Coordinates of C-alpha atoms and ligand atoms in Angstrom, one line a residue:
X907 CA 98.1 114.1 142.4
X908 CA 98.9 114.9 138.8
X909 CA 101.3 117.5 138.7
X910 CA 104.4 117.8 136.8
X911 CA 105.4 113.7 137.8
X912 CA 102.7 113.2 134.7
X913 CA 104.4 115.8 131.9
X914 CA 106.9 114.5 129.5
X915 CA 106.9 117.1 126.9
X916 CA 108.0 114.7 124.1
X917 CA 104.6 112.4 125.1
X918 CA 102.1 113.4 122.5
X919 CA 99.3 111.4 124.7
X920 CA 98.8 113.7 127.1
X921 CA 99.9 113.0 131.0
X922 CA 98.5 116.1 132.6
X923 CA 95.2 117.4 133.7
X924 CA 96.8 121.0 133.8
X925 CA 94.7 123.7 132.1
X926 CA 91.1 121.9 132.5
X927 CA 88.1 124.3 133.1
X928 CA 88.7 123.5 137.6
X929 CA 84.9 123.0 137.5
X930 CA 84.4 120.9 134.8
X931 CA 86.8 118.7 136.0
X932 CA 84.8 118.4 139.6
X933 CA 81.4 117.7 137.7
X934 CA 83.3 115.3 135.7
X935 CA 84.8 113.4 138.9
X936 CA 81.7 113.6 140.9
X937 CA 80.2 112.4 138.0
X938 CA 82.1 109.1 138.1
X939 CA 82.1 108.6 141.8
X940 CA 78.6 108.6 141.7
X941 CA 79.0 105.4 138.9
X942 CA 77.5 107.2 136.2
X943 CA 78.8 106.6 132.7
X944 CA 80.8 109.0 130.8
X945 CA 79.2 109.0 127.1
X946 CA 81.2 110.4 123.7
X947 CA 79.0 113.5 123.6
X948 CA 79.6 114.3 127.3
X949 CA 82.9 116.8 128.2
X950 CA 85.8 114.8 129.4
X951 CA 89.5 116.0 130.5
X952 CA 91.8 115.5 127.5
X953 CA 93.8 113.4 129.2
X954 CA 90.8 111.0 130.2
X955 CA 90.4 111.1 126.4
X956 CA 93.7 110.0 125.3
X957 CA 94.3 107.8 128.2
X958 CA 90.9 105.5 127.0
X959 CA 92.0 106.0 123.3
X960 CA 95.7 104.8 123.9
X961 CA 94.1 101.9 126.0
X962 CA 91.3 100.8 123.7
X963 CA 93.1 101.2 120.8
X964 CA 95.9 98.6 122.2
X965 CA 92.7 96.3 123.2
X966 CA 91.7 96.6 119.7
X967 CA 94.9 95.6 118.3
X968 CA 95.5 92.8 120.6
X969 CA 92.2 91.4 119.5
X970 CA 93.3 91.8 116.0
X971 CA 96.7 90.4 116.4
X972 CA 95.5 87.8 119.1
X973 CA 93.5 85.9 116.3
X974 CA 96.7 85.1 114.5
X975 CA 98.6 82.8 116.4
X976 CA 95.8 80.4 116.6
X977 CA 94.8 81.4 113.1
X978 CA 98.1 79.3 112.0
X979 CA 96.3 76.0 113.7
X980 CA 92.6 76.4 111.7
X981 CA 94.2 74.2 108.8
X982 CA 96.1 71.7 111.4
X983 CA 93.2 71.6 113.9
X984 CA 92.6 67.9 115.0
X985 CA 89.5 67.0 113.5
X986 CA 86.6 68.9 112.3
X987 CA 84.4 69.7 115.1
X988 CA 87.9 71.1 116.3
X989 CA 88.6 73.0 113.4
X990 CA 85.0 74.2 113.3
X991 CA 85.2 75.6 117.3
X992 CA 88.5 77.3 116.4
X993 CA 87.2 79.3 113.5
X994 CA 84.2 80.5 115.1
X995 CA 87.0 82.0 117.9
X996 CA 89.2 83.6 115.6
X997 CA 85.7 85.1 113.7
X998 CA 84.9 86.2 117.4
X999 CA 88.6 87.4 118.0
X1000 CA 88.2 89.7 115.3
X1001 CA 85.2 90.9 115.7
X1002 CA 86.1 92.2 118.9
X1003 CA 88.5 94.2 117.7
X1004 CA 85.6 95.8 115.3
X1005 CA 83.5 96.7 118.6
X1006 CA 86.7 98.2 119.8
X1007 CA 88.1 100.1 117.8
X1008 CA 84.8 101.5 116.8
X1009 CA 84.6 102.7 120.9
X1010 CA 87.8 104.3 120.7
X1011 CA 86.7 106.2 117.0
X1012 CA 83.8 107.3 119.4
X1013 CA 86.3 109.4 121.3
X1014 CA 87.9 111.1 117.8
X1015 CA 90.8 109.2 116.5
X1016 CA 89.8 107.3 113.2
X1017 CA 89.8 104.2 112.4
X1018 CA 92.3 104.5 109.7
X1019 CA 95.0 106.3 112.0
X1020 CA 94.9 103.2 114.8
X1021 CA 96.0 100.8 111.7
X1022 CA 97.9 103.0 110.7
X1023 CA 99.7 103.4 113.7
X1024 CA 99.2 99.5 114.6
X1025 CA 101.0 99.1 110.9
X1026 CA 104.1 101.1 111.5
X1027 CA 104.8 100.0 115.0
X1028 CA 103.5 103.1 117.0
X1029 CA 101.1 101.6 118.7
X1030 CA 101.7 99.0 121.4
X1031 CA 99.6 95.7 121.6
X1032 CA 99.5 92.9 124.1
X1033 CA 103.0 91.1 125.0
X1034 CA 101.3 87.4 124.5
X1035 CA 100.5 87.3 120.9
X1036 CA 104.3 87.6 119.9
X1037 CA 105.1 84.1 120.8
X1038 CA 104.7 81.3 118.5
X1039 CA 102.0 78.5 118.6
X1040 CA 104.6 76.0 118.1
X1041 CA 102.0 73.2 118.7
X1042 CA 98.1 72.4 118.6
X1043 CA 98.9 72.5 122.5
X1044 CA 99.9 75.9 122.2
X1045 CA 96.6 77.0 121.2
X1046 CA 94.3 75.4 123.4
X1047 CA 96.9 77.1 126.5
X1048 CA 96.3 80.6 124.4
X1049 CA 92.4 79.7 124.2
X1050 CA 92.2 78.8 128.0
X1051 CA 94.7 80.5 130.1
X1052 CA 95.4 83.4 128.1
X1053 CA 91.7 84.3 127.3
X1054 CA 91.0 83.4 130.9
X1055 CA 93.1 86.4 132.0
X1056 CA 91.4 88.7 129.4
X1057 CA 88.0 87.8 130.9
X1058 CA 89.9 88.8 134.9
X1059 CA 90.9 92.0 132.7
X1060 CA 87.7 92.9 130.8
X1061 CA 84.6 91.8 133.4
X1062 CA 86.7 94.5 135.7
X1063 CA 86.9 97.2 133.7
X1064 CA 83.1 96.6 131.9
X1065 CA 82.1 98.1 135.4
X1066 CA 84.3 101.1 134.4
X1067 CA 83.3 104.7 133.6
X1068 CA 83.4 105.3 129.8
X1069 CA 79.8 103.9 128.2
X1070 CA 81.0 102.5 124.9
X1071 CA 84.0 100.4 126.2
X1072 CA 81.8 99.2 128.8
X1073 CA 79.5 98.0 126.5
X1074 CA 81.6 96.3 124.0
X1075 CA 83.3 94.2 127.2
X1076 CA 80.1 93.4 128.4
X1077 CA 79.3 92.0 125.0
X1078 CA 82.9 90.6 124.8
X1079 CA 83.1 88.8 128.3
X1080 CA 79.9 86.8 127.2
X1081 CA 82.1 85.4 124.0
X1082 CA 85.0 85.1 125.9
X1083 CA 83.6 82.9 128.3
X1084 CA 83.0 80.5 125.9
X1085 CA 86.4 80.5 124.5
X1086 CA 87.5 79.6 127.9
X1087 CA 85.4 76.5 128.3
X1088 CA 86.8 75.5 124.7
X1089 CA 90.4 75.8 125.6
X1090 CA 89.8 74.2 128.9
X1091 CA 87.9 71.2 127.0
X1092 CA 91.3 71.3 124.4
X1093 CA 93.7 71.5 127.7
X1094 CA 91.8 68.3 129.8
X1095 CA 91.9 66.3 126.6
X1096 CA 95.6 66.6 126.2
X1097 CA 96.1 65.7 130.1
X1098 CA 94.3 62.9 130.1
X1099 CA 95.6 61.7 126.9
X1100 CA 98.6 59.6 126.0
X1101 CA 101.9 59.9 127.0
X1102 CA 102.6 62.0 124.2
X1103 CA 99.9 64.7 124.2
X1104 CA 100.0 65.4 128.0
X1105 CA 103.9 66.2 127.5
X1106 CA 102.7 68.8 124.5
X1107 CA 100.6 70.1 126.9
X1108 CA 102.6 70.8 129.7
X1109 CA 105.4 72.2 127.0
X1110 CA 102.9 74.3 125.8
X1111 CA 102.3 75.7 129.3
X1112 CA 105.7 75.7 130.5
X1113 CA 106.4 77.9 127.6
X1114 CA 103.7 80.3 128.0
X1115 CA 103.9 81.0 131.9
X1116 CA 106.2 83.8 131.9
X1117 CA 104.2 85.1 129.1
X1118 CA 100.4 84.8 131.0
X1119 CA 102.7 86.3 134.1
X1120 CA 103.5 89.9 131.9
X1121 CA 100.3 89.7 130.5
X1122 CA 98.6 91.9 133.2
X1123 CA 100.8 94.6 132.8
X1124 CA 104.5 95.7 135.3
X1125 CA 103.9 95.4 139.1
X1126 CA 101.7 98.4 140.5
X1127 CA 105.2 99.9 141.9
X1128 CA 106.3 101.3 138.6
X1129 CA 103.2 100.9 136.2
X1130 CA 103.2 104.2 134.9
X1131 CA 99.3 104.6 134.2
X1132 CA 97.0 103.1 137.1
X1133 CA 96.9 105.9 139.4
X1134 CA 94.9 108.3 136.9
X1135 CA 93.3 105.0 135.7
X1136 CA 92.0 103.8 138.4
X1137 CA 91.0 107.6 139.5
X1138 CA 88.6 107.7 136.9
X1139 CA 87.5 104.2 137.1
X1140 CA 88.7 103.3 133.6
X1141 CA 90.6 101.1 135.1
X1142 CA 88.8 98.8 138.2
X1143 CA 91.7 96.5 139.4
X1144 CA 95.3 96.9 139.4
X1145 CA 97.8 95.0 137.7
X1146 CA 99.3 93.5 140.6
X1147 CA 95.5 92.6 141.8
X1148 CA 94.3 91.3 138.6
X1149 CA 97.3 89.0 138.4
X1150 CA 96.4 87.9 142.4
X1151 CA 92.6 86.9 141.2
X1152 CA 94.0 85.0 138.4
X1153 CA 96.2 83.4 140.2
X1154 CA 93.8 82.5 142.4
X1155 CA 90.7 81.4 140.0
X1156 CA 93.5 79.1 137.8
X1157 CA 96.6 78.0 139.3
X1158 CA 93.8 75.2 141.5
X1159 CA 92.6 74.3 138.1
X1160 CA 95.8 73.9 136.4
X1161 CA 97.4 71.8 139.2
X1162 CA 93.6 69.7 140.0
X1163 CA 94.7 68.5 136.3
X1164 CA 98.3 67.4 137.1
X1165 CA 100.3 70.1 135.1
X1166 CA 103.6 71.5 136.8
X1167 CA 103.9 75.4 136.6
X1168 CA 107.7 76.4 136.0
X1169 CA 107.7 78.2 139.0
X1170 CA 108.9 76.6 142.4
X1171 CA 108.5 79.5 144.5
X1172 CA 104.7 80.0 143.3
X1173 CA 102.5 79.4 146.2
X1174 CA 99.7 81.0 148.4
X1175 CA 101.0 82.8 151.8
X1176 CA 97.8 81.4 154.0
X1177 CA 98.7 84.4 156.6
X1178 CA 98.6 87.1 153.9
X1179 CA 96.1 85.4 151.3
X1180 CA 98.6 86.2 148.4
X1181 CA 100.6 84.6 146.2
X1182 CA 103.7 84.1 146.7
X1183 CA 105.6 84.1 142.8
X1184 CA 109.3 84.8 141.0
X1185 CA 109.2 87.8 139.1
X1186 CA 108.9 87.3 135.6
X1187 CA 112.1 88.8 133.5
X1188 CA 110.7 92.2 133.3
X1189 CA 113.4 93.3 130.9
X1190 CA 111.6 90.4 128.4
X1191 CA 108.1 91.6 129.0
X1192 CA 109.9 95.5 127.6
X1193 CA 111.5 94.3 124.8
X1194 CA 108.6 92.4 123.5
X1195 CA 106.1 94.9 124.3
X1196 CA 108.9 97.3 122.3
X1197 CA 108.8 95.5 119.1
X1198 CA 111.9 92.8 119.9
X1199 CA 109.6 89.9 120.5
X1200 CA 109.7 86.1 118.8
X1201 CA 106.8 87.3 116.6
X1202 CA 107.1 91.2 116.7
X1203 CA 108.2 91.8 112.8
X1204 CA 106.0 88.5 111.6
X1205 CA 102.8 90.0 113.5
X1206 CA 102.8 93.6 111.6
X1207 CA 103.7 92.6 108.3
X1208 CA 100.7 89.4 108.0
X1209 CA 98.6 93.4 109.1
X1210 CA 100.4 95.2 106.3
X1211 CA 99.9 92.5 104.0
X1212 CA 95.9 92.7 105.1
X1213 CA 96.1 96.5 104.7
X1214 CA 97.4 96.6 101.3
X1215 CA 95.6 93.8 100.1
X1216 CA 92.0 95.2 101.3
X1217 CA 92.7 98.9 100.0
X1218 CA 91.4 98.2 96.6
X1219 CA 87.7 96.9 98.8
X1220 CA 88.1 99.7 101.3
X1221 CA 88.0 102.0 98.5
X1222 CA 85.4 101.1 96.3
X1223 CA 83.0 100.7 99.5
X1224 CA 83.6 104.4 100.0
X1225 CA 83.1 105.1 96.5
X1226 CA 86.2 106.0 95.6
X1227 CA 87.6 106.0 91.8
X1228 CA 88.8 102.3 92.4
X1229 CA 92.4 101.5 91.4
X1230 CA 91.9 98.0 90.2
X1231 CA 95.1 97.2 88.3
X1232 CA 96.8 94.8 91.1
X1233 CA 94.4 93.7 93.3
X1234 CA 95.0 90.0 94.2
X1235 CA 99.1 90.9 94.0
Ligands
LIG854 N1 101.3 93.9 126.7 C1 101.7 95.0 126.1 N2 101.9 96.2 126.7 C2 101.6 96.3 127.9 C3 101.1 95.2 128.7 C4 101.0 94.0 128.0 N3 100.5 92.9 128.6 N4 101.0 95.6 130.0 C5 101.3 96.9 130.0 N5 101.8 97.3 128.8 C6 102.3 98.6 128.5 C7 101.3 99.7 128.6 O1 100.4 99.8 127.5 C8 102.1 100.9 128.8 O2 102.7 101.3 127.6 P1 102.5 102.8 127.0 O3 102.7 103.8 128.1 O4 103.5 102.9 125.9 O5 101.1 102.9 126.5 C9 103.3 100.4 129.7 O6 103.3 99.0 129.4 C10 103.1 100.6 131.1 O7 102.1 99.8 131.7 P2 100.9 100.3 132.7 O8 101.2 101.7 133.1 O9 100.7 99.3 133.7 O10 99.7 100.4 131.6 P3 98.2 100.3 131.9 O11 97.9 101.0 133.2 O12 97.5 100.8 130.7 O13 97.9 98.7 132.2 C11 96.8 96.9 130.9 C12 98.1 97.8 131.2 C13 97.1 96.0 129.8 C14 96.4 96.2 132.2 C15 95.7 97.9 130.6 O14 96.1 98.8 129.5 C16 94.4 97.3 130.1 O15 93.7 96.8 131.0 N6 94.2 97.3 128.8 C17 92.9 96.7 128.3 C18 92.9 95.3 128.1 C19 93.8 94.7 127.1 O16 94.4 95.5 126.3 N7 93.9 93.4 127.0 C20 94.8 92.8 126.0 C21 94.5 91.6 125.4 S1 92.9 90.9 125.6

C-alpha cells in the first residue's frame, strides 16, 4: 500500500500515487502484470515517472562518473594492448551514460537539468566510484567485480517495465560482459603473478569489499524505494537478493583464485541456501552516498571542469551566438 507512509511534503520526487485517474492507474497495472512495456507516449502515474527519472538519472551519472577512476590508469596502464582494452571501456562507460540519460529525457527532464543537478550535488550517483584507484590493481577489481554487479543489477531490471531503459540495458549488459571478462583476465594475471602483484591484488580487493557490499543498495528492511519498485516491475530483484546472486556467481571465483575476502563470517548457510555475511558499516555507505566520500568533492568538480569547458561546443552546435573569448581556459 502507498498511503501517507510514502508522503514527505518536502520530497519534490513524488512518493504518492494519491490523486491518479483510479482507472488509469488499473489499466496501467494490468498493463505491467501482463509484461507489456510501458513506452514514453503511453500515460503513467507521476510517481512511476519520477521514480524511473530519479533512478535512471543516477544510472546515468554513475556511468559518467564510473569512467573516472579507471580513467586515472589509461596513461599508467601496463603495456599497450592494456592501455588499448581500458580505453575502449572508459569510451563504453560513457557512452552508457549517453543511452541513459537520453531514456530518462524520454520521460521529460532534460538533459541539461540532470548535469546540472549531477554538477551541484543534487543528484545522487553510485557509492563505488568515490574511492580511489590507488593502484593498476584497483582497476582491474573495479573492471571485474564492480562491473560484475552492475551486470546482476542491469540483466534484472532489462526485463523491467519501462521500454527505453530496457532497451539501453539490453544494449548495456552485452558491453558489460565484456568488461567483466577483461577485469577478470587483469585480476588472474595479478594472482598468478609474482609475489608482488598478487599482494596488489588482494589490497586492491581487500579495499574494495565493503564498497562492492553497499553497492546494491541498504538491506530490503529499510530501503526506502523497492516496494513501489518492484510493484511496477522497474525494479526485478531486491537489493538484499541481488547482493545473494552475486554472492553466489563470485565469491567461488574469487576464492578458486586464492584471494581472501575481509570478511570471516562470510559463508553459505547449506540449510538455508544464503549467505551468511557482516554487515557492511551502513553509516559509511550514507555518508558517501551523501557527498562525504574519499572522492565525493574530486568526482564533481573533474564534471564541472567538463561542463564549463564544453559550453563554448555545446553552444555553437545549437547555434548559438558563440562566446569564444576563453575557450581552452
Ligand atoms: N550508491 C548510491 N546511492 C545508493 C546506492 C548506491 N549503491 N544504493 C542505494 N542508494 C540510494 C538510493 O538512490 C536512495 O536514495 P534517494 O532516495 O536519495 O534517491 C537511497 O539510497 C535508498 O535506497 P533504496 O531505497 O534501496 O533505492 P533503490 O530502490 O533505488 O535501489 C539501486 C538502489 C542502486 C539498487 C537502484 O536504484 C538501481 O538498481 N539503480 C539502477 C542501477 C544503477 O544505478 N547502478 C549503478 C552503477 S552501474
Amino acid at each position: 500500500m502507498y498511503g501517507n507512509a510514502y508522503i514527505d511534503p518536502n520530497d519534490q520526487r513524488g512518493k504518492t500515487i494519491e490523486g491518479e485517474d483510479p482507472v488509469l492507474l488499473a489499466e496501467f497495472e494490468a498493463r505491467i502484470l501482463a509484461g507489456e512495456k510501458i513506452e514514453p507516449q503511453d500515460w503513467m502515474p507521476q510517481l512511476y515517472r519520477k521514480q524511473l527519472i530519479r533512478m535512471i538519472e543516477q544510472h546515468a551519472h554513475s556511468e559518467i562518473i564510473g569512467a573516472l577512476p579507471e580513467g586515472t590508469w589509461i596513461t599508467r596502464a601496463p603495456g599497450f594492448r592494456r592501455k588499448l582494452a581500458l580505453m575502449a571501456k572508459v569510451q563504453d562507460e560513457v557512452g552508457h551514460a549517453q543511452l541513459l540519460y537520453s531514456a530518462a529525457e524520454t520521460l521529460g527532464k532534460s538533459r541539461e537539468a540532470m548535469i546540472n543537478d549531477l554538477i551541484t550535488g543534487k543528484s545522487k550517483y553510485s557509492n563505488v566510484f568515490n574511492y580511489p584507484a590507488i593502484t593498476w590493481a584497483d582497476s582491474a577489481i573495479i573492471a571485474w567485480l564492480i562491473d560484475a554487479g552492475a551486470i546482476v543489477n542491469q540483466l534484472a531490471n532489462s526485463k523491467g517495465s519501462y521500454g527505453p531503459y530496457c532497451r539501453a540495458l539490453e544494449r548495456i549488459c552485452y558491453e558489460e560482459s565484456f568488461h567483466l571478462k577483461y577485469g577478470h583476465d587483469n585480476v588472474v594475471h595479478l594472482a598468478t603473478g609474482t609475489p608482488k602483484q598478487r599482494e596488489m591484488v588482494q589490497d586492491a580487493l581487500t579495499r574494495w569489499w565493503p564498497a562492492i557490499m553497499h553497492f546494491f543498495g541498504p538491506p530490503d528492511t529499510i530501503s526506502v524505494h523497492t516496494e513501489v519498485l518492484m510493484k511496477w516491475k522497474v525494479k526485478m530483484m531486491s537489493n538484499d537478493d541481488m547482493r545473494q546472486q552475486y554472492l553466489d556467481m563470485y565469491v567461488p571465483k574469487i576464492w578458486d583464485l586464492g584471494l581472501v575476502l575481509p570478511d570471516p563470517n562470510l559463508h553459505k548457510n547449506e540449510e538455508t541456501g544464503k549467505w551468511e555475511y557482516t554487515e557492511p558499516d551502513w553509516e559509511e555507505f550514507k555518508r558517501v552516498i551523501n557527498g562525504d566520500g574519499p572522492c565525493n568533492a574530486e568526482r564533481l568538480a573533474v564534471r564541472r571542469m567538463a561542463e564549463e569547458k564544453g559550453r563554448w561546443v555545446r553552444r555553437a552546435i545549437l547555434g548559438e551566438k558563440a562566446n569564444y573569448t576563453v575557450p581552452f581556459a
